[in-house]
């Protein structure tokens, strides 16, 4: 890593996803030695975004030598099976828990896509004839052959002048930011940055230095409320008990579901809430919970608390049981995936509970534009599920304190703690209003110039100027947002 580098060495970074949007993270680093893709996520949410998953990438899959994955969430891993099917032959580097969770998430994603394609064929609403899943479970399994587990904080040499290491960033189990030495520059990819306070994870570590920083901005324009999660959730649960209804919590199966289980257990132990039944209806959530037991070094839960979280939940595994749970009278709590109500078991509950006043739907995480979760948050009067409309009569509540993302203040503080001033900062993984608010805050508070790339934009990284590429297109920017 110490050999002299010619002044003419140049490398580029192209943002093939999470540029002006939250999903589809794919950052392509082209260097004279190798081509590296950092994250390989699926676009989710609005239809025009999901359609991007079917478009050809602006790079040949076979020309990418290495993929590095910051964490297992679908918007960072969900495109891997397509990349492999299209000819990627290299290694996919990731941490132990990320590898375990990625296998669970990709198999689930493939299964859902196969089921959706089947459903579309039978219901006759597919525009493709026949409807084709984006990838199959077989494609997902093929991807697993490329996974290469890396230890925390250990440098991995990729080529003569390029190496990287993972550092914990407190977002979900196994999640990390990436520090990469590329010729004479240190590039840091934040991944999704966690909060300072979490029930199960340590706060994000701080980069040693950063010449070039790629930072997420999911909550770049917002602060999380200062109220405690316990107080907020306990009020909601007491209200549901009073109404003898069901508290339906759509939840990401990885991370959020486990935090909710921990929190509810804790509240029962402290007698903040009575011992009402809590169901977790997500086979993926169950598998993900097992990963917590397998990787004790990656979280801060003592073994007895892990066991407790496991024992006090009623697990629902097949769809027949789902319908039995739906018929059980309240009060009860049901946690089910998916978190943004885009698919999964939660839709069966939603269909049955949405029309009754005594029930509460609790949104606990980020809701992307175009999802049923975002529609509910916007107080729509009806929701379309499996091709039919259902009126919204249940109460819809939101809890931001359980978010797995740093808010604006935490993002700024994390950057402020980096010992040097980065030459270049790229803001990704945010809706335009969030990214631009963070861009402004970075300028005003830190005195640094940041830029929010647009979809497929390429930047030359050898110099210190932000030279924008000519190949930028901006298909995903909403019309009502101007910079
Ligand atoms: Zn994430």
PDB file of N, CA, C and O in Angstrom, residues 122-162:
ATOM      1  N   UNK A 122     -52.296 -16.031 -12.161  1.00  0.00           N
ATOM      2  CA  UNK A 122     -53.631 -16.556 -11.871  1.00  0.00           C
ATOM      3  C   UNK A 122     -54.692 -15.468 -11.830  1.00  0.00           C
ATOM      4  O   UNK A 122     -55.810 -15.660 -12.257  1.00  0.00           O
ATOM      5  N   UNK A 123     -54.320 -14.302 -11.310  1.00  0.00           N
ATOM      6  CA  UNK A 123     -55.303 -13.221 -11.209  1.00  0.00           C
ATOM      7  C   UNK A 123     -55.422 -12.469 -12.538  1.00  0.00           C
ATOM      8  O   UNK A 123     -56.310 -11.653 -12.724  1.00  0.00           O
ATOM      9  N   UNK A 124     -54.471 -12.734 -13.446  1.00  0.00           N
ATOM     10  CA  UNK A 124     -54.539 -12.132 -14.778  1.00  0.00           C
ATOM     11  C   UNK A 124     -54.212 -10.653 -14.809  1.00  0.00           C
ATOM     12  O   UNK A 124     -54.622  -9.953 -15.719  1.00  0.00           O
ATOM     13  N   UNK A 125     -53.446 -10.141 -13.781  1.00  0.00           N
ATOM     14  CA  UNK A 125     -53.136  -8.715 -13.830  1.00  0.00           C
ATOM     15  C   UNK A 125     -51.686  -8.407 -14.197  1.00  0.00           C
ATOM     16  O   UNK A 125     -51.226  -7.291 -14.094  1.00  0.00           O
ATOM     17  N   UNK A 126     -50.964  -9.435 -14.647  1.00  0.00           N
ATOM     18  CA  UNK A 126     -49.575  -9.158 -15.023  1.00  0.00           C
ATOM     19  C   UNK A 126     -49.493  -8.506 -16.401  1.00  0.00           C
ATOM     20  O   UNK A 126     -50.236  -8.855 -17.307  1.00  0.00           O
ATOM     21  N   UNK A 127     -48.562  -7.579 -16.556  1.00  0.00           N
ATOM     22  CA  UNK A 127     -48.347  -6.958 -17.861  1.00  0.00           C
ATOM     23  C   UNK A 127     -47.334  -7.786 -18.664  1.00  0.00           C
ATOM     24  O   UNK A 127     -47.219  -7.646 -19.854  1.00  0.00           O
ATOM     25  N   UNK A 128     -46.586  -8.627 -17.950  1.00  0.00           N
ATOM     26  CA  UNK A 128     -45.661  -9.513 -18.665  1.00  0.00           C
ATOM     27  C   UNK A 128     -46.432 -10.798 -18.953  1.00  0.00           C
ATOM     28  O   UNK A 128     -47.193 -11.249 -18.117  1.00  0.00           O
ATOM     29  N   UNK A 129     -46.234 -11.394 -20.089  1.00  0.00           N
ATOM     30  CA  UNK A 129     -46.903 -12.676 -20.278  1.00  0.00           C
ATOM     31  C   UNK A 129     -45.874 -13.717 -20.708  1.00  0.00           C
ATOM     32  O   UNK A 129     -45.329 -13.593 -21.794  1.00  0.00           O
ATOM     33  N   UNK A 130     -45.606 -14.741 -19.895  1.00  0.00           N
ATOM     34  CA  UNK A 130     -46.114 -14.878 -18.527  1.00  0.00           C
ATOM     35  C   UNK A 130     -45.333 -13.972 -17.573  1.00  0.00           C
ATOM     36  O   UNK A 130     -44.235 -13.537 -17.910  1.00  0.00           O
ATOM     37  N   UNK A 131     -45.917 -13.711 -16.372  1.00  0.00           N
ATOM     38  CA  UNK A 131     -45.235 -12.891 -15.362  1.00  0.00           C
ATOM     39  C   UNK A 131     -43.965 -13.614 -14.918  1.00  0.00           C
ATOM     40  O   UNK A 131     -43.999 -14.810 -14.652  1.00  0.00           O
ATOM     41  N   UNK A 132     -42.874 -12.882 -14.852  1.00  0.00           N
ATOM     42  CA  UNK A 132     -41.604 -13.494 -14.474  1.00  0.00           C
ATOM     43  C   UNK A 132     -41.085 -12.884 -13.182  1.00  0.00           C
ATOM     44  O   UNK A 132     -41.091 -11.656 -13.041  1.00  0.00           O
ATOM     45  N   UNK A 133     -40.645 -13.734 -12.239  1.00  0.00           N
ATOM     46  CA  UNK A 133     -40.026 -13.152 -11.043  1.00  0.00           C
ATOM     47  C   UNK A 133     -38.690 -12.509 -11.432  1.00  0.00           C
ATOM     48  O   UNK A 133     -38.048 -12.962 -12.386  1.00  0.00           O
ATOM     49  N   UNK A 134     -38.288 -11.475 -10.699  1.00  0.00           N
ATOM     50  CA  UNK A 134     -36.991 -10.833 -10.977  1.00  0.00           C
ATOM     51  C   UNK A 134     -35.866 -11.855 -10.808  1.00  0.00           C
ATOM     52  O   UNK A 134     -34.902 -11.868 -11.556  1.00  0.00           O
ATOM     53  N   UNK A 135     -36.006 -12.699  -9.775  1.00  0.00           N
ATOM     54  CA  UNK A 135     -35.098 -13.841  -9.624  1.00  0.00           C
ATOM     55  C   UNK A 135     -35.781 -14.924  -8.801  1.00  0.00           C
ATOM     56  O   UNK A 135     -36.790 -14.672  -8.148  1.00  0.00           O
ATOM     57  N   UNK A 136     -35.197 -16.119  -8.883  1.00  0.00           N
ATOM     58  CA  UNK A 136     -35.806 -17.273  -8.214  1.00  0.00           C
ATOM     59  C   UNK A 136     -34.964 -17.671  -6.990  1.00  0.00           C
ATOM     60  O   UNK A 136     -33.855 -17.155  -6.805  1.00  0.00           O
ATOM     61  N   UNK A 137     -35.489 -18.628  -6.212  1.00  0.00           N
ATOM     62  CA  UNK A 137     -34.728 -19.129  -5.057  1.00  0.00           C
ATOM     63  C   UNK A 137     -33.429 -19.799  -5.526  1.00  0.00           C
ATOM     64  O   UNK A 137     -32.423 -19.754  -4.846  1.00  0.00           O
ATOM     65  N   UNK A 138     -33.491 -20.396  -6.715  1.00  0.00           N
ATOM     66  CA  UNK A 138     -32.281 -21.016  -7.268  1.00  0.00           C
ATOM     67  C   UNK A 138     -31.219 -19.941  -7.561  1.00  0.00           C
ATOM     68  O   UNK A 138     -30.040 -20.137  -7.277  1.00  0.00           O
ATOM     69  N   UNK A 139     -31.665 -18.822  -8.118  1.00  0.00           N
ATOM     70  CA  UNK A 139     -30.721 -17.705  -8.365  1.00  0.00           C
ATOM     71  C   UNK A 139     -30.111 -17.235  -7.045  1.00  0.00           C
ATOM     72  O   UNK A 139     -28.926 -16.926  -6.966  1.00  0.00           O
ATOM     73  N   UNK A 140     -30.950 -17.157  -6.003  1.00  0.00           N
ATOM     74  CA  UNK A 140     -30.456 -16.706  -4.696  1.00  0.00           C
ATOM     75  C   UNK A 140     -29.397 -17.678  -4.177  1.00  0.00           C
ATOM     76  O   UNK A 140     -28.323 -17.258  -3.733  1.00  0.00           O
ATOM     77  N   UNK A 141     -29.673 -18.967  -4.288  1.00  0.00           N
ATOM     78  CA  UNK A 141     -28.708 -19.970  -3.786  1.00  0.00           C
ATOM     79  C   UNK A 141     -27.396 -19.906  -4.565  1.00  0.00           C
ATOM     80  O   UNK A 141     -26.323 -20.106  -4.012  1.00  0.00           O
ATOM     81  N   UNK A 142     -27.478 -19.631  -5.833  1.00  0.00           N
ATOM     82  CA  UNK A 142     -26.274 -19.491  -6.658  1.00  0.00           C
ATOM     83  C   UNK A 142     -25.417 -18.335  -6.129  1.00  0.00           C
ATOM     84  O   UNK A 142     -24.190 -18.412  -6.075  1.00  0.00           O
ATOM     85  N   UNK A 143     -26.086 -17.279  -5.679  1.00  0.00           N
ATOM     86  CA  UNK A 143     -25.397 -16.088  -5.142  1.00  0.00           C
ATOM     87  C   UNK A 143     -24.591 -16.444  -3.890  1.00  0.00           C
ATOM     88  O   UNK A 143     -23.501 -15.913  -3.666  1.00  0.00           O
ATOM     89  N   UNK A 144     -25.138 -17.339  -3.056  1.00  0.00           N
ATOM     90  CA  UNK A 144     -24.486 -17.658  -1.772  1.00  0.00           C
ATOM     91  C   UNK A 144     -23.077 -18.221  -1.980  1.00  0.00           C
ATOM     92  O   UNK A 144     -22.224 -18.099  -1.113  1.00  0.00           O
ATOM     93  N   UNK A 145     -22.845 -18.844  -3.149  1.00  0.00           N
ATOM     94  CA  UNK A 145     -21.514 -19.434  -3.424  1.00  0.00           C
ATOM     95  C   UNK A 145     -20.431 -18.353  -3.493  1.00  0.00           C
ATOM     96  O   UNK A 145     -19.255 -18.637  -3.372  1.00  0.00           O
ATOM     97  N   UNK A 146     -20.847 -17.112  -3.710  1.00  0.00           N
ATOM     98  CA  UNK A 146     -19.873 -16.020  -3.858  1.00  0.00           C
ATOM     99  C   UNK A 146     -19.584 -15.305  -2.524  1.00  0.00           C
ATOM    100  O   UNK A 146     -18.693 -14.470  -2.459  1.00  0.00           O
ATOM    101  N   UNK A 147     -20.359 -15.619  -1.483  1.00  0.00           N
ATOM    102  CA  UNK A 147     -20.222 -14.863  -0.222  1.00  0.00           C
ATOM    103  C   UNK A 147     -18.895 -15.186   0.457  1.00  0.00           C
ATOM    104  O   UNK A 147     -18.526 -16.344   0.614  1.00  0.00           O
ATOM    105  N   UNK A 148     -18.224 -14.142   0.875  1.00  0.00           N
ATOM    106  CA  UNK A 148     -16.916 -14.298   1.522  1.00  0.00           C
ATOM    107  C   UNK A 148     -16.932 -13.508   2.839  1.00  0.00           C
ATOM    108  O   UNK A 148     -16.988 -12.279   2.818  1.00  0.00           O
ATOM    109  N   UNK A 149     -16.916 -14.231   3.952  1.00  0.00           N
ATOM    110  CA  UNK A 149     -17.047 -13.557   5.255  1.00  0.00           C
ATOM    111  C   UNK A 149     -15.731 -12.900   5.674  1.00  0.00           C
ATOM    112  O   UNK A 149     -14.657 -13.502   5.568  1.00  0.00           O
ATOM    113  N   UNK A 150     -15.831 -11.667   6.183  1.00  0.00           N
ATOM    114  CA  UNK A 150     -14.649 -10.930   6.670  1.00  0.00           C
ATOM    115  C   UNK A 150     -14.810 -10.643   8.158  1.00  0.00           C
ATOM    116  O   UNK A 150     -15.917 -10.381   8.621  1.00  0.00           O
ATOM    117  N   UNK A 151     -13.693 -10.625   8.859  1.00  0.00           N
ATOM    118  CA  UNK A 151     -13.717 -10.259  10.274  1.00  0.00           C
ATOM    119  C   UNK A 151     -13.886  -8.752  10.400  1.00  0.00           C
ATOM    120  O   UNK A 151     -13.605  -7.999   9.467  1.00  0.00           O
ATOM    121  N   UNK A 152     -14.333  -8.324  11.580  1.00  0.00           N
ATOM    122  CA  UNK A 152     -14.472  -6.897  11.846  1.00  0.00           C
ATOM    123  C   UNK A 152     -13.091  -6.255  11.952  1.00  0.00           C
ATOM    124  O   UNK A 152     -12.177  -6.836  12.533  1.00  0.00           O
ATOM    125  N   UNK A 153     -12.951  -5.057  11.363  1.00  0.00           N
ATOM    126  CA  UNK A 153     -11.753  -4.243  11.561  1.00  0.00           C
ATOM    127  C   UNK A 153     -10.461  -4.867  11.028  1.00  0.00           C
ATOM    128  O   UNK A 153      -9.379  -4.540  11.504  1.00  0.00           O
ATOM    129  N   UNK A 154     -10.576  -5.771  10.077  1.00  0.00           N
ATOM    130  CA  UNK A 154      -9.358  -6.363   9.493  1.00  0.00           C
ATOM    131  C   UNK A 154      -9.241  -5.958   8.043  1.00  0.00           C
ATOM    132  O   UNK A 154     -10.189  -6.100   7.275  1.00  0.00           O
ATOM    133  N   UNK A 155      -8.047  -5.465   7.662  1.00  0.00           N
ATOM    134  CA  UNK A 155      -7.860  -5.024   6.274  1.00  0.00           C
ATOM    135  C   UNK A 155      -7.880  -6.208   5.328  1.00  0.00           C
ATOM    136  O   UNK A 155      -7.276  -7.236   5.610  1.00  0.00           O
ATOM    137  N   UNK A 156      -8.596  -6.049   4.224  1.00  0.00           N
ATOM    138  CA  UNK A 156      -8.620  -7.064   3.163  1.00  0.00           C
ATOM    139  C   UNK A 156      -7.977  -6.419   1.935  1.00  0.00           C
ATOM    140  O   UNK A 156      -8.433  -5.382   1.455  1.00  0.00           O
ATOM    141  N   UNK A 157      -6.914  -7.027   1.441  1.00  0.00           N
ATOM    142  CA  UNK A 157      -6.237  -6.498   0.243  1.00  0.00           C
ATOM    143  C   UNK A 157      -7.002  -6.970  -0.986  1.00  0.00           C
ATOM    144  O   UNK A 157      -7.166  -8.172  -1.190  1.00  0.00           O
ATOM    145  N   UNK A 158      -7.438  -6.037  -1.805  1.00  0.00           N
ATOM    146  CA  UNK A 158      -8.174  -6.407  -3.021  1.00  0.00           C
ATOM    147  C   UNK A 158      -7.268  -6.391  -4.250  1.00  0.00           C
ATOM    148  O   UNK A 158      -7.451  -7.167  -5.179  1.00  0.00           O
ATOM    149  N   UNK A 159      -6.318  -5.468  -4.241  1.00  0.00           N
ATOM    150  CA  UNK A 159      -5.331  -5.389  -5.331  1.00  0.00           C
ATOM    151  C   UNK A 159      -4.142  -4.610  -4.770  1.00  0.00           C
ATOM    152  O   UNK A 159      -4.139  -4.252  -3.592  1.00  0.00           O
ATOM    153  N   UNK A 160      -3.168  -4.308  -5.614  1.00  0.00           N
ATOM    154  CA  UNK A 160      -1.931  -3.693  -5.136  1.00  0.00           C
ATOM    155  C   UNK A 160      -2.186  -2.396  -4.349  1.00  0.00           C
ATOM    156  O   UNK A 160      -1.606  -2.167  -3.297  1.00  0.00           O
ATOM    157  N   UNK A 161      -3.074  -1.546  -4.855  1.00  0.00           N
ATOM    158  CA  UNK A 161      -3.289  -0.249  -4.210  1.00  0.00           C
ATOM    159  C   UNK A 161      -4.670  -0.105  -3.591  1.00  0.00           C
ATOM    160  O   UNK A 161      -5.113   1.004  -3.315  1.00  0.00           O
ATOM    161  N   UNK A 162      -5.368  -1.192  -3.445  1.00  0.00           N
ATOM    162  CA  UNK A 162      -6.737  -1.083  -2.917  1.00  0.00           C
ATOM    163  C   UNK A 162      -6.971  -2.108  -1.804  1.00  0.00           C
ATOM    164  O   UNK A 162      -6.719  -3.305  -1.980  1.00  0.00           O
TER     165      UNK A 162
END
